[in-house]
Short mmCIF file of C-alpha atoms in Angstrom, two decimals:
data_model
loop_
_atom_site.label_atom_id
_atom_site.label_comp_id
_atom_site.label_asym_id
_atom_site.label_seq_id
_atom_site.Cartn_x
_atom_site.Cartn_y
_atom_site.Cartn_z
CA UNK A 110 32.86 -54.49 26.36
CA UNK A 111 32.86 -51.79 23.63
CA UNK A 112 29.84 -53.48 22.03
CA UNK A 113 27.84 -53.21 25.26
CA UNK A 114 28.71 -49.52 25.63
CA UNK A 115 27.44 -48.84 22.08
CA UNK A 116 24.16 -50.65 22.73
CA UNK A 117 23.61 -48.73 25.96
CA UNK A 118 24.30 -45.43 24.19
CA UNK A 119 21.87 -46.21 21.37
CA UNK A 120 19.20 -47.23 23.86
CA UNK A 121 19.53 -43.97 25.83
CA UNK A 122 19.22 -41.89 22.62
CA UNK A 123 16.08 -43.81 21.67
CA UNK A 124 14.48 -43.30 25.08
CA UNK A 125 15.25 -39.56 24.98
CA UNK A 126 13.59 -39.28 21.56
CA UNK A 127 10.54 -41.12 22.83
CA UNK A 128 10.28 -38.89 25.91
CA UNK A 129 10.56 -35.69 23.83
CA UNK A 130 7.79 -36.85 21.51
CA UNK A 131 5.43 -37.62 24.36
CA UNK A 132 2.82 -34.92 24.89
CA UNK A 133 0.63 -34.39 27.84
CA UNK A 134 -2.95 -34.53 26.68
CA UNK A 135 -4.13 -31.10 27.97
CA UNK A 136 -7.79 -30.19 27.44
CA UNK A 137 -8.74 -27.55 24.87
CA UNK A 138 -11.97 -25.62 24.49
CA UNK A 139 -14.24 -25.20 21.45
CA UNK A 140 -11.87 -22.52 20.07
CA UNK A 141 -8.87 -24.82 20.29
CA UNK A 142 -7.46 -22.82 23.21
CA UNK A 143 -5.83 -24.56 26.16
CA UNK A 144 -7.92 -24.82 29.30
CA UNK A 145 -5.52 -24.11 32.12
CA UNK A 146 -5.76 -23.99 35.90
CA UNK A 147 -5.86 -20.18 36.14
CA UNK A 148 -8.96 -18.62 37.67
CA UNK A 149 -7.96 -14.95 37.14
CA UNK A 150 -10.63 -13.14 35.16
CA UNK A 151 -10.23 -9.42 34.44
CA UNK A 152 -9.79 -6.75 31.80
CA UNK A 153 -6.34 -5.21 32.25
CA UNK A 154 -6.36 -2.70 29.39
CA UNK A 155 -8.80 -1.33 26.82
CA UNK A 156 -8.17 0.46 23.53
CA UNK A 157 -10.54 1.85 20.91
CA UNK A 158 -9.28 2.48 17.37
CA UNK A 159 -11.02 4.47 14.66
CA UNK A 160 -11.47 3.35 11.05
CA UNK A 161 -7.97 4.74 10.38
CA UNK A 162 -6.56 2.44 13.11
CA UNK A 163 -5.58 5.48 15.19
CA UNK A 164 -6.78 5.67 18.77
CA UNK A 165 -9.94 7.70 19.39
CA UNK A 166 -9.45 7.89 23.17
CA UNK A 167 -8.69 11.26 24.72
CA UNK A 168 -7.16 9.68 27.85
CA UNK A 169 -6.45 6.12 29.02
CA UNK A 170 -9.56 4.02 29.68
CA UNK A 171 -10.56 3.65 33.34
CA UNK A 172 -11.07 0.00 34.26
CA UNK A 173 -12.94 -0.90 37.42
CA UNK A 174 -12.37 -4.63 38.00
CA UNK A 175 -14.68 -4.64 41.04
CA UNK A 176 -17.67 -2.99 39.38
CA UNK A 177 -16.64 -4.70 36.13
CA UNK A 178 -16.83 -1.54 34.08
CA UNK A 179 -14.68 0.13 31.45
CA UNK A 180 -15.06 3.88 31.04
CA UNK A 181 -13.56 5.54 27.99
CA UNK A 182 -13.83 9.08 26.64
CA UNK A 183 -13.51 9.46 22.89
CA UNK A 184 -12.74 12.48 20.74
CA UNK A 185 -15.49 14.75 19.45
CA UNK A 186 -16.58 13.58 16.02
CA UNK A 187 -15.53 9.94 16.48
CA UNK A 188 -17.40 7.65 14.09
CA UNK A 189 -18.62 5.23 16.76
CA UNK A 190 -20.36 3.05 14.18
CA UNK A 191 -16.98 1.92 12.87
CA UNK A 192 -14.50 1.36 15.68
CA UNK A 193 -12.18 -1.47 16.60
CA UNK A 194 -12.16 -2.35 20.33
CA UNK A 195 -9.09 -4.08 21.78
CA UNK A 196 -9.12 -5.80 25.18
CA UNK A 197 -6.13 -6.97 27.15
CA UNK A 198 -7.14 -9.75 29.54
CA UNK A 199 -5.54 -11.60 32.44
CA UNK A 200 -3.43 -14.61 31.44
CA UNK A 201 -5.19 -17.47 29.63
CA UNK A 202 -8.55 -15.67 29.75
CA UNK A 203 -10.72 -15.13 26.67
CA UNK A 204 -13.51 -12.82 25.59
CA UNK A 205 -17.12 -13.55 24.74
CA UNK A 206 -18.36 -12.41 22.24
CA UNK A 207 -15.19 -12.51 20.15
CA UNK A 208 -14.05 -9.34 18.37
CA UNK A 209 -13.76 -10.07 14.67
CA UNK A 210 -13.55 -6.57 13.19
CA UNK A 211 -15.31 -3.22 13.29
CA UNK A 212 -18.05 -2.81 15.89
CA UNK A 213 -20.86 -0.33 16.37
CA UNK A 214 -20.64 1.49 19.71
CA UNK A 215 -22.94 4.34 18.66
CA UNK A 216 -25.83 3.37 20.96
CA UNK A 217 -24.50 5.15 24.02
CA UNK A 218 -27.71 4.55 26.01
CA UNK A 219 -27.21 0.78 25.75
CA UNK A 220 -23.52 0.15 26.41
CA UNK A 221 -22.01 -3.06 25.09
CA UNK A 222 -21.20 -5.89 27.48
CA UNK A 223 -18.29 -8.29 26.98
CA UNK A 224 -17.77 -11.34 29.18
CA UNK A 225 -14.28 -12.33 30.28
CA UNK A 226 -13.85 -16.08 30.75
CA UNK A 227 -11.01 -17.32 32.98
CA UNK A 228 -8.27 -19.73 31.88
CA UNK A 229 -9.95 -22.67 33.65
CA UNK A 230 -13.24 -21.63 31.94
CA UNK A 231 -14.97 -21.72 35.34
CA UNK A 232 -15.25 -17.96 36.05
CA UNK A 233 -17.21 -15.57 33.81
CA UNK A 234 -17.28 -11.83 34.47
CA UNK A 235 -19.32 -9.43 32.31
CA UNK A 236 -17.70 -6.03 31.71
CA UNK A 237 -19.75 -3.05 30.56
CA UNK A 238 -18.03 -0.59 28.21
CA UNK A 239 -19.30 2.93 28.82
CA UNK A 240 -18.33 5.49 26.19
CA UNK A 241 -18.44 9.24 26.63
CA UNK A 242 -17.91 11.59 23.71
CA UNK A 243 -15.71 14.61 24.34
CA UNK A 244 -17.81 17.80 24.22
CA UNK A 245 -17.43 20.17 21.30
CA UNK B 132 49.19 -54.69 2.67
CA UNK B 133 48.56 -54.41 6.32
CA UNK B 134 44.83 -53.74 6.97
CA UNK B 135 45.58 -51.16 9.67
CA UNK B 136 47.86 -49.26 7.30
CA UNK B 137 45.14 -49.07 4.64
CA UNK B 138 42.69 -47.60 7.17
CA UNK B 139 45.23 -44.98 8.16
CA UNK B 140 46.31 -43.94 4.67
CA UNK B 141 42.90 -43.94 2.88
CA UNK B 142 41.29 -40.96 4.69
CA UNK B 143 44.42 -38.89 4.18
CA UNK B 144 44.40 -39.73 0.50
CA UNK B 145 40.71 -38.81 0.09
CA UNK B 146 41.27 -35.51 1.93
CA UNK B 147 44.20 -34.63 -0.31
CA UNK B 148 42.13 -35.48 -3.40
CA UNK B 149 39.25 -33.24 -2.25
CA UNK B 150 41.67 -30.41 -1.56
CA UNK B 151 43.13 -30.77 -5.02
CA UNK B 152 39.71 -30.69 -6.70
CA UNK B 153 38.63 -27.71 -4.58
CA UNK B 154 41.66 -25.67 -5.58
CA UNK B 155 41.32 -26.32 -9.31
CA UNK B 156 40.15 -23.20 -11.15
CA UNK B 157 38.17 -23.12 -14.32
CA UNK B 158 39.76 -21.14 -17.10
CA UNK B 159 37.92 -17.84 -17.67
CA UNK B 160 36.86 -17.10 -21.20
CA UNK B 161 35.60 -13.79 -22.49
CA UNK B 162 31.95 -14.13 -23.49
CA UNK B 163 31.44 -13.98 -27.20
CA UNK B 164 28.78 -11.50 -28.32
CA UNK B 165 26.23 -12.85 -30.78
CA UNK B 166 26.97 -11.44 -34.21
CA UNK B 167 23.39 -10.30 -34.86
CA UNK B 168 21.48 -7.14 -33.94
CA UNK B 169 20.22 -7.52 -30.36
CA UNK B 170 17.75 -5.63 -28.18
CA UNK B 171 16.05 -5.53 -24.78
CA UNK B 172 13.58 -3.29 -22.95
CA UNK B 173 12.55 -2.56 -19.38
CA UNK B 174 9.57 -0.67 -17.95
CA UNK B 175 10.77 2.11 -15.68
CA UNK B 176 7.51 3.24 -14.08
CA UNK B 177 5.74 1.31 -11.33
CA UNK B 178 2.15 1.34 -10.14
CA UNK B 179 -1.08 1.85 -12.04
CA UNK B 180 -1.06 3.38 -15.52
CA UNK B 181 -3.20 6.50 -15.30
CA UNK B 182 -4.60 8.68 -18.10
CA UNK B 183 -2.51 11.88 -18.58
CA UNK B 184 0.42 10.30 -16.68
CA UNK B 185 3.40 8.68 -18.38
CA UNK B 186 4.58 5.10 -18.81
CA UNK B 187 8.37 5.11 -19.18
CA UNK B 188 10.61 2.51 -20.77
CA UNK B 189 14.30 2.13 -21.56
CA UNK B 190 15.11 0.34 -24.81
CA UNK B 191 18.59 -0.85 -25.70
CA UNK B 192 19.85 -2.11 -29.05
CA UNK B 193 23.35 -3.13 -30.13
CA UNK B 194 25.23 -4.75 -32.96
CA UNK B 195 28.89 -5.72 -33.32
CA UNK B 196 30.79 -2.69 -34.74
CA UNK B 197 32.25 -4.96 -37.40
CA UNK B 198 28.77 -5.90 -38.57
CA UNK B 199 27.21 -2.44 -38.85
CA UNK B 200 25.72 0.63 -37.11
CA UNK B 201 22.32 1.45 -35.69
CA UNK B 202 20.21 3.44 -38.14
CA UNK B 203 16.87 3.90 -36.33
CA UNK B 204 14.80 2.93 -33.33
CA UNK B 205 11.02 2.90 -33.39
CA UNK B 206 8.25 2.30 -30.87
CA UNK B 207 4.75 1.40 -31.91
CA UNK B 208 1.98 1.64 -29.30
CA UNK B 209 -1.29 -0.18 -29.88
CA UNK B 210 -3.07 3.10 -29.00
CA UNK B 211 -1.39 6.35 -30.07
CA UNK B 212 0.10 8.26 -27.15
CA UNK B 213 -1.20 11.70 -26.16
CA UNK B 214 0.71 14.92 -26.83
CA UNK B 215 4.07 14.78 -25.13
CA UNK B 216 4.84 11.16 -26.04
CA UNK B 217 8.45 10.96 -27.16
CA UNK B 218 11.49 8.78 -27.64
CA UNK B 219 14.74 10.24 -26.35
CA UNK B 220 17.30 11.05 -29.03
CA UNK B 221 20.02 10.75 -26.41
CA UNK B 222 21.59 7.53 -25.20
CA UNK B 223 22.21 7.55 -21.47
CA UNK B 224 25.05 6.11 -19.47
CA UNK B 225 25.80 6.45 -15.77
CA UNK B 226 29.10 8.17 -15.00
CA UNK B 227 31.43 7.49 -12.08
CA UNK B 228 29.47 9.85 -9.82
CA UNK B 229 26.22 7.99 -10.45
CA UNK B 230 24.82 10.72 -12.70
CA UNK B 231 22.99 9.77 -15.90
CA UNK B 232 24.65 11.50 -18.84
CA UNK B 233 22.93 11.76 -22.20
CA UNK B 234 24.79 11.59 -25.49
CA UNK B 235 22.89 12.75 -28.57
CA UNK B 236 22.74 9.94 -31.10
CA UNK B 237 19.93 10.96 -33.40
CA UNK B 238 17.42 13.57 -34.47
CA UNK B 239 14.50 14.37 -32.12
CA UNK B 240 11.78 11.74 -32.26
CA UNK B 241 8.93 12.01 -34.73
CA UNK B 242 5.39 10.87 -33.86
CA UNK B 243 3.35 9.48 -36.73
CA UNK B 244 0.08 7.96 -35.57
CA UNK B 245 0.94 5.14 -33.23
CA UNK B 246 4.63 5.18 -34.15
CA UNK B 247 7.47 7.18 -32.59
CA UNK B 248 10.83 7.09 -34.36
CA UNK B 249 14.37 8.32 -33.79
CA UNK B 250 16.73 8.27 -36.79
CA UNK B 251 20.38 8.00 -35.86
CA UNK B 252 22.69 10.81 -36.96
CA UNK B 253 25.94 9.53 -35.47
CA UNK B 254 27.84 6.32 -36.05
CA UNK B 255 27.04 4.13 -33.09
CA UNK B 256 26.67 0.41 -32.63
CA UNK B 257 24.92 0.49 -29.27
CA UNK B 258 22.39 2.84 -27.66
CA UNK B 259 19.84 2.92 -24.85
CA UNK B 260 16.94 5.27 -25.55
CA UNK B 261 14.18 6.23 -23.13
CA UNK B 262 10.57 6.21 -24.22
CA UNK B 263 7.89 8.20 -22.46
CA UNK B 264 4.29 7.36 -23.36
CA UNK B 265 1.63 9.83 -22.24
CA UNK B 266 -1.51 7.79 -21.62
CA UNK B 267 -4.34 9.17 -23.81
CA UNK B 268 -7.98 9.45 -22.77
CA UNK B 269 -9.04 6.85 -25.34
CA UNK B 270 -6.92 4.20 -23.60
CA UNK B 271 -8.86 4.45 -20.32
CA UNK B 272 -9.87 0.97 -19.12
CA UNK B 273 -8.17 -0.69 -22.11
CA UNK B 274 -4.81 -2.41 -22.55
CA UNK B 275 -1.82 -1.02 -24.42
CA UNK B 276 1.02 -3.00 -25.99
CA UNK B 277 4.34 -1.55 -27.14
CA UNK B 278 6.50 -2.91 -29.94
CA UNK B 279 10.09 -1.67 -29.85
CA UNK B 280 12.23 -2.23 -32.92
CA UNK B 281 15.72 -1.29 -34.06
CA UNK B 282 17.29 -1.28 -37.53
CA UNK B 283 20.97 -1.55 -38.39
CA UNK B 284 22.98 -0.49 -41.45
CA UNK B 285 23.41 -4.10 -42.56
CA UNK B 286 19.65 -4.39 -43.03
CA UNK B 287 18.86 -6.33 -39.88
CA UNK B 288 15.77 -5.58 -37.80
CA UNK B 289 15.06 -6.72 -34.27
CA UNK B 290 11.86 -6.40 -32.23
CA UNK B 291 10.74 -6.65 -28.60
CA UNK B 292 7.16 -6.46 -27.38
CA UNK B 293 6.23 -5.07 -23.96
CA UNK B 294 2.81 -5.44 -22.39
CA UNK B 295 -0.11 -5.62 -22.59
CA UNK B 296 -0.52 -3.04 -19.80
CA UNK B 297 -3.94 -2.23 -18.38
CA UNK B 298 -4.78 1.45 -18.20
CA UNK B 299 -6.64 2.36 -15.03
CA UNK B 300 -10.16 3.75 -15.14
CA UNK B 301 -9.40 6.24 -12.40
CA UNK B 302 -8.45 9.92 -12.72
CA UNK B 303 -5.98 11.88 -10.72
CA UNK B 304 -5.38 15.51 -9.83
CA UNK B 305 -2.55 16.77 -7.63
CA UNK B 306 -1.88 19.69 -5.34
CA UNK B 307 -5.14 21.60 -5.05
CA UNK B 308 -4.90 24.45 -2.56
CA UNK B 309 -7.75 24.77 -0.11
CA UNK B 310 -8.47 27.51 2.41
CA UNK B 311 -10.82 27.26 5.34
CA UNK B 312 -14.46 28.31 4.68
CA UNK B 313 -13.75 29.16 1.07
CA UNK B 314 -12.95 25.76 -0.41
CA UNK B 315 -15.87 23.77 -1.79
CA UNK B 316 -14.66 20.55 -3.35
CA UNK B 317 -16.37 18.87 -6.28
CA UNK B 318 -15.40 15.24 -6.92
CA UNK B 319 -17.32 15.25 -10.21
CA UNK B 320 -15.25 18.18 -11.52
CA UNK B 321 -12.07 17.39 -9.50
CA UNK B 322 -11.99 21.08 -8.67
CA UNK B 323 -12.14 23.45 -5.72
CA UNK B 324 -14.73 26.23 -5.90
CA UNK B 325 -14.96 29.44 -3.92
CA UNK B 326 -18.29 30.33 -2.18
CA UNK B 327 -19.61 32.30 -5.18
CA UNK B 328 -18.91 29.65 -7.80
CA UNK B 329 -19.98 26.93 -5.36
CA UNK B 330 -23.51 28.34 -5.31
CA UNK B 331 -23.73 28.12 -9.09
CA UNK B 332 -22.42 24.52 -9.01
CA UNK B 333 -24.37 23.50 -5.91
CA UNK B 334 -25.31 19.99 -7.06
CA UNK B 335 -21.66 19.15 -7.71
CA UNK B 336 -20.27 20.23 -4.33
CA UNK B 337 -19.44 17.19 -2.22
CA UNK B 338 -17.22 18.55 0.55
CA UNK B 339 -16.31 21.67 2.45
CA UNK B 340 -12.81 22.18 3.83
CA UNK B 341 -12.69 23.66 7.34
CA UNK B 342 -10.08 24.47 9.92
CA UNK B 343 -11.07 25.22 13.51
CA UNK B 344 -8.70 25.58 16.42
CA UNK B 345 -11.06 24.56 19.21
CA UNK B 346 -9.41 24.20 22.62
CA UNK B 347 -11.99 21.83 24.11
CA UNK B 348 -11.90 19.26 21.32
CA UNK B 349 -9.78 18.07 18.41
CA UNK B 350 -11.43 19.58 15.35
CA UNK B 351 -8.44 20.92 13.45
CA UNK B 352 -8.57 20.28 9.68
CA UNK B 353 -11.79 18.76 8.39
CA UNK B 354 -13.63 17.70 5.26
CA UNK B 355 -17.36 17.85 5.86
CA UNK B 356 -20.43 17.22 3.68
CA UNK B 357 -22.73 20.20 3.19
CA UNK B 358 -25.55 18.02 4.65
CA UNK B 359 -23.63 17.01 7.78
CA UNK B 360 -24.79 17.85 11.30
CA UNK B 361 -24.18 21.52 11.99
CA UNK B 362 -21.98 20.48 14.94
CA UNK B 363 -19.38 19.59 12.31
CA UNK B 364 -19.91 22.84 10.40
CA UNK B 365 -19.32 25.41 13.17
CA UNK B 366 -19.98 28.99 12.01
CA UNK B 367 -20.01 27.97 8.37
CA UNK B 368 -22.01 30.23 6.05
CA UNK B 369 -23.02 27.64 3.53
CA UNK B 370 -23.81 28.95 0.03
CA UNK B 371 -27.41 28.27 -0.92
CA UNK B 372 -28.36 25.01 -2.55
CA UNK B 373 -25.59 22.79 -1.17
CA UNK B 374 -27.25 19.59 0.07
CA UNK B 375 -25.00 16.63 -0.77
CA UNK B 376 -24.28 14.05 1.91
CA UNK B 377 -20.96 12.45 0.98
CA UNK B 378 -19.80 9.28 2.76
CA UNK B 379 -16.28 9.43 4.16
CA UNK B 380 -13.81 7.22 5.96
CA UNK B 381 -10.59 8.49 7.50
CA UNK B 382 -7.36 6.70 6.61
CA UNK B 383 -3.88 7.02 7.99
CA UNK B 384 -0.55 5.78 6.58
CA UNK B 385 -1.84 5.50 3.02
CA UNK B 386 0.60 7.82 1.26
CA UNK B 387 -0.25 6.86 -2.31
CA UNK B 388 2.90 7.37 -4.38
CA UNK B 389 1.11 9.03 -7.30
CA UNK B 390 -0.45 11.62 -4.99
CA UNK B 391 2.20 12.03 -2.29
CA UNK B 392 5.42 11.52 -4.29
CA UNK B 393 7.09 10.43 -1.07
CA UNK B 394 9.31 7.47 -0.33
CA UNK B 395 6.40 5.08 0.24
CA UNK B 396 5.82 2.52 -2.51
CA UNK B 397 2.05 2.38 -2.03
CA UNK B 398 -0.30 2.68 -5.00
CA UNK B 399 -4.09 2.95 -4.98
CA UNK B 400 -5.49 1.17 -8.01
CA UNK B 401 -8.95 0.60 -9.53
CA UNK B 402 -9.30 -2.58 -7.48
CA UNK B 403 -9.14 -0.65 -4.21
CA UNK B 404 -12.10 1.48 -5.25
CA UNK B 405 -14.00 -1.57 -6.48
CA UNK B 406 -13.61 -3.29 -3.11
CA UNK B 407 -14.23 -0.19 -1.00
CA UNK B 408 -17.38 -0.40 1.12
CA UNK B 409 -18.55 2.84 2.72
CA UNK B 410 -22.06 1.64 3.57
CA UNK B 411 -22.04 2.78 7.21
CA UNK B 412 -19.54 5.61 6.84
CA UNK B 413 -20.30 9.05 8.29
CA UNK B 414 -20.61 12.23 6.20
CA UNK B 415 -17.76 14.12 7.88
CA UNK B 416 -14.10 13.62 8.69
CA UNK B 417 -12.57 15.91 11.28
CA UNK B 418 -9.17 16.08 12.98
CA UNK B 419 -7.27 15.35 9.75
CA UNK B 420 -3.49 15.58 9.60
CA UNK B 421 -0.86 15.91 6.92
CA UNK B 422 -0.19 12.60 5.09
CA UNK B 423 -3.62 11.32 6.16
CA UNK B 424 -6.44 10.75 3.73
CA UNK B 425 -10.14 10.16 3.31
CA UNK B 426 -12.03 7.60 1.23
CA UNK B 427 -15.08 9.25 -0.28
CA UNK B 428 -18.26 8.13 -2.01
CA UNK B 429 -20.43 10.82 -3.58
CA UNK B 430 -24.10 11.16 -2.69
CA UNK B 431 -25.23 10.29 -6.23
CA UNK B 432 -23.07 7.10 -6.08
CA UNK B 433 -21.35 8.13 -9.31
CA UNK B 434 -17.84 8.35 -7.91
CA UNK B 435 -15.54 6.94 -5.27
CA UNK B 436 -12.41 8.89 -4.48
CA UNK B 437 -9.38 9.07 -2.25
CA UNK B 438 -8.42 12.52 -1.01
CA UNK B 439 -4.85 12.71 0.23
CA UNK B 440 -3.68 15.58 2.39
CA UNK B 441 -0.24 16.60 1.19
CA UNK B 442 0.28 19.35 3.76
CA UNK B 443 -1.54 21.53 6.27
CA UNK B 444 -0.85 24.80 8.03
CA UNK B 445 -2.13 26.21 11.30
CA UNK B 446 -3.43 29.25 9.45
CA UNK B 447 -6.22 27.15 7.97
CA UNK B 448 -4.90 26.09 4.60
CA UNK B 449 -4.06 22.71 3.16
CA UNK B 450 -2.90 21.10 -0.06
CA UNK B 451 -4.86 18.07 -1.23
CA UNK B 452 -4.63 15.57 -4.09
CA UNK B 453 -7.41 13.37 -5.43
CA UNK B 454 -7.71 10.00 -7.13
CA UNK B 455 -11.20 9.39 -8.44
CA UNK B 456 -12.94 6.30 -9.79
CA UNK B 457 -16.19 6.52 -11.78
CA UNK B 458 -18.68 3.83 -10.73
#
């Protein structure tokens, strides 16, 4: 009887191990990021850092998710050729183009456009970043 | 013997045996000092080795009292130290309150060429002497090696070599006072000129220090090139002939230890200047704060520098320190 109990115990341990090692084969995109079922697609926060990694905003950025616009006012004298933008996006979403370092936002007449791509990679929303420099 | 009994007794026996081994103590024996003259050295300064600054060491030598006494300690640098290089003639120990106390053991050190020597005047078998090497101009960009040696009364000599240490190419100047509208900074000269002398050294002036308390924007303390947009030089009466456009990049949280002398163990070295790229940098830096800094590249591309702001006041003055690297 004891022998049968031992066998049953060993078998259950083995099956648990097997189950824990089993992975669901979820799809990933070209960046190696999981493609999920979420369709939310929005910018939830925006930050702009100077070359010294200190914020150059004067107030919090205004994000209009309907018009798909980000409006940010920066300090007088900000070196807009060398700033680091930071986007916070809705869950599982990603940004196109990617931000890899310093960016040039100095061409105020032609604001930069970033596209937010939803977690399911089905929804794409372009956001325009409008920068205003604080007057002297 | 009964099989069941063996199974019962054996684990108990093994446990008792382990306990016995675990409780056994090794006999302690006093370490025996080698009966020859011994020595060791440590480098006390950290960070880059900069011309005019010091490199400090502590050198210890000892011999068994029954074998003899120390007679002299000597340091030989591969490049002779600048004026001020010395070997302490006091041996230091740390007392119960944590204070280093010096005991005079020899005559003041004598510099002869590359050698610095202390001759012992008291009977002692062990001493730790401090050595302070002032980096000379001729060592810039080269390496320096130090050979420490001690002699004892029984004729023994012992030697330790420290290094080679690379001497940085960069220069450094600390605590220059600047005042708004009357501080014209020259990186080439590492000096601050007033408006009159700035005009006579126009080609060397790289930056102007300004302070403006503007309510509509954050101007505050600023370092601006003479050639910058006049929006960044409000109401500045620029001396004639100042035309340099110096590239600048603001930095925060880079309190270089050599310049700031604060608790931060950060050192800017030659490598930082070599890797610095200010290609698209502007020619002004406004809204500067205490403990911030600015990377600088001069208009003639002869120098890169880091200007650290030690302190500022709201009356339009500041104290700055500069590290400069010749390209």
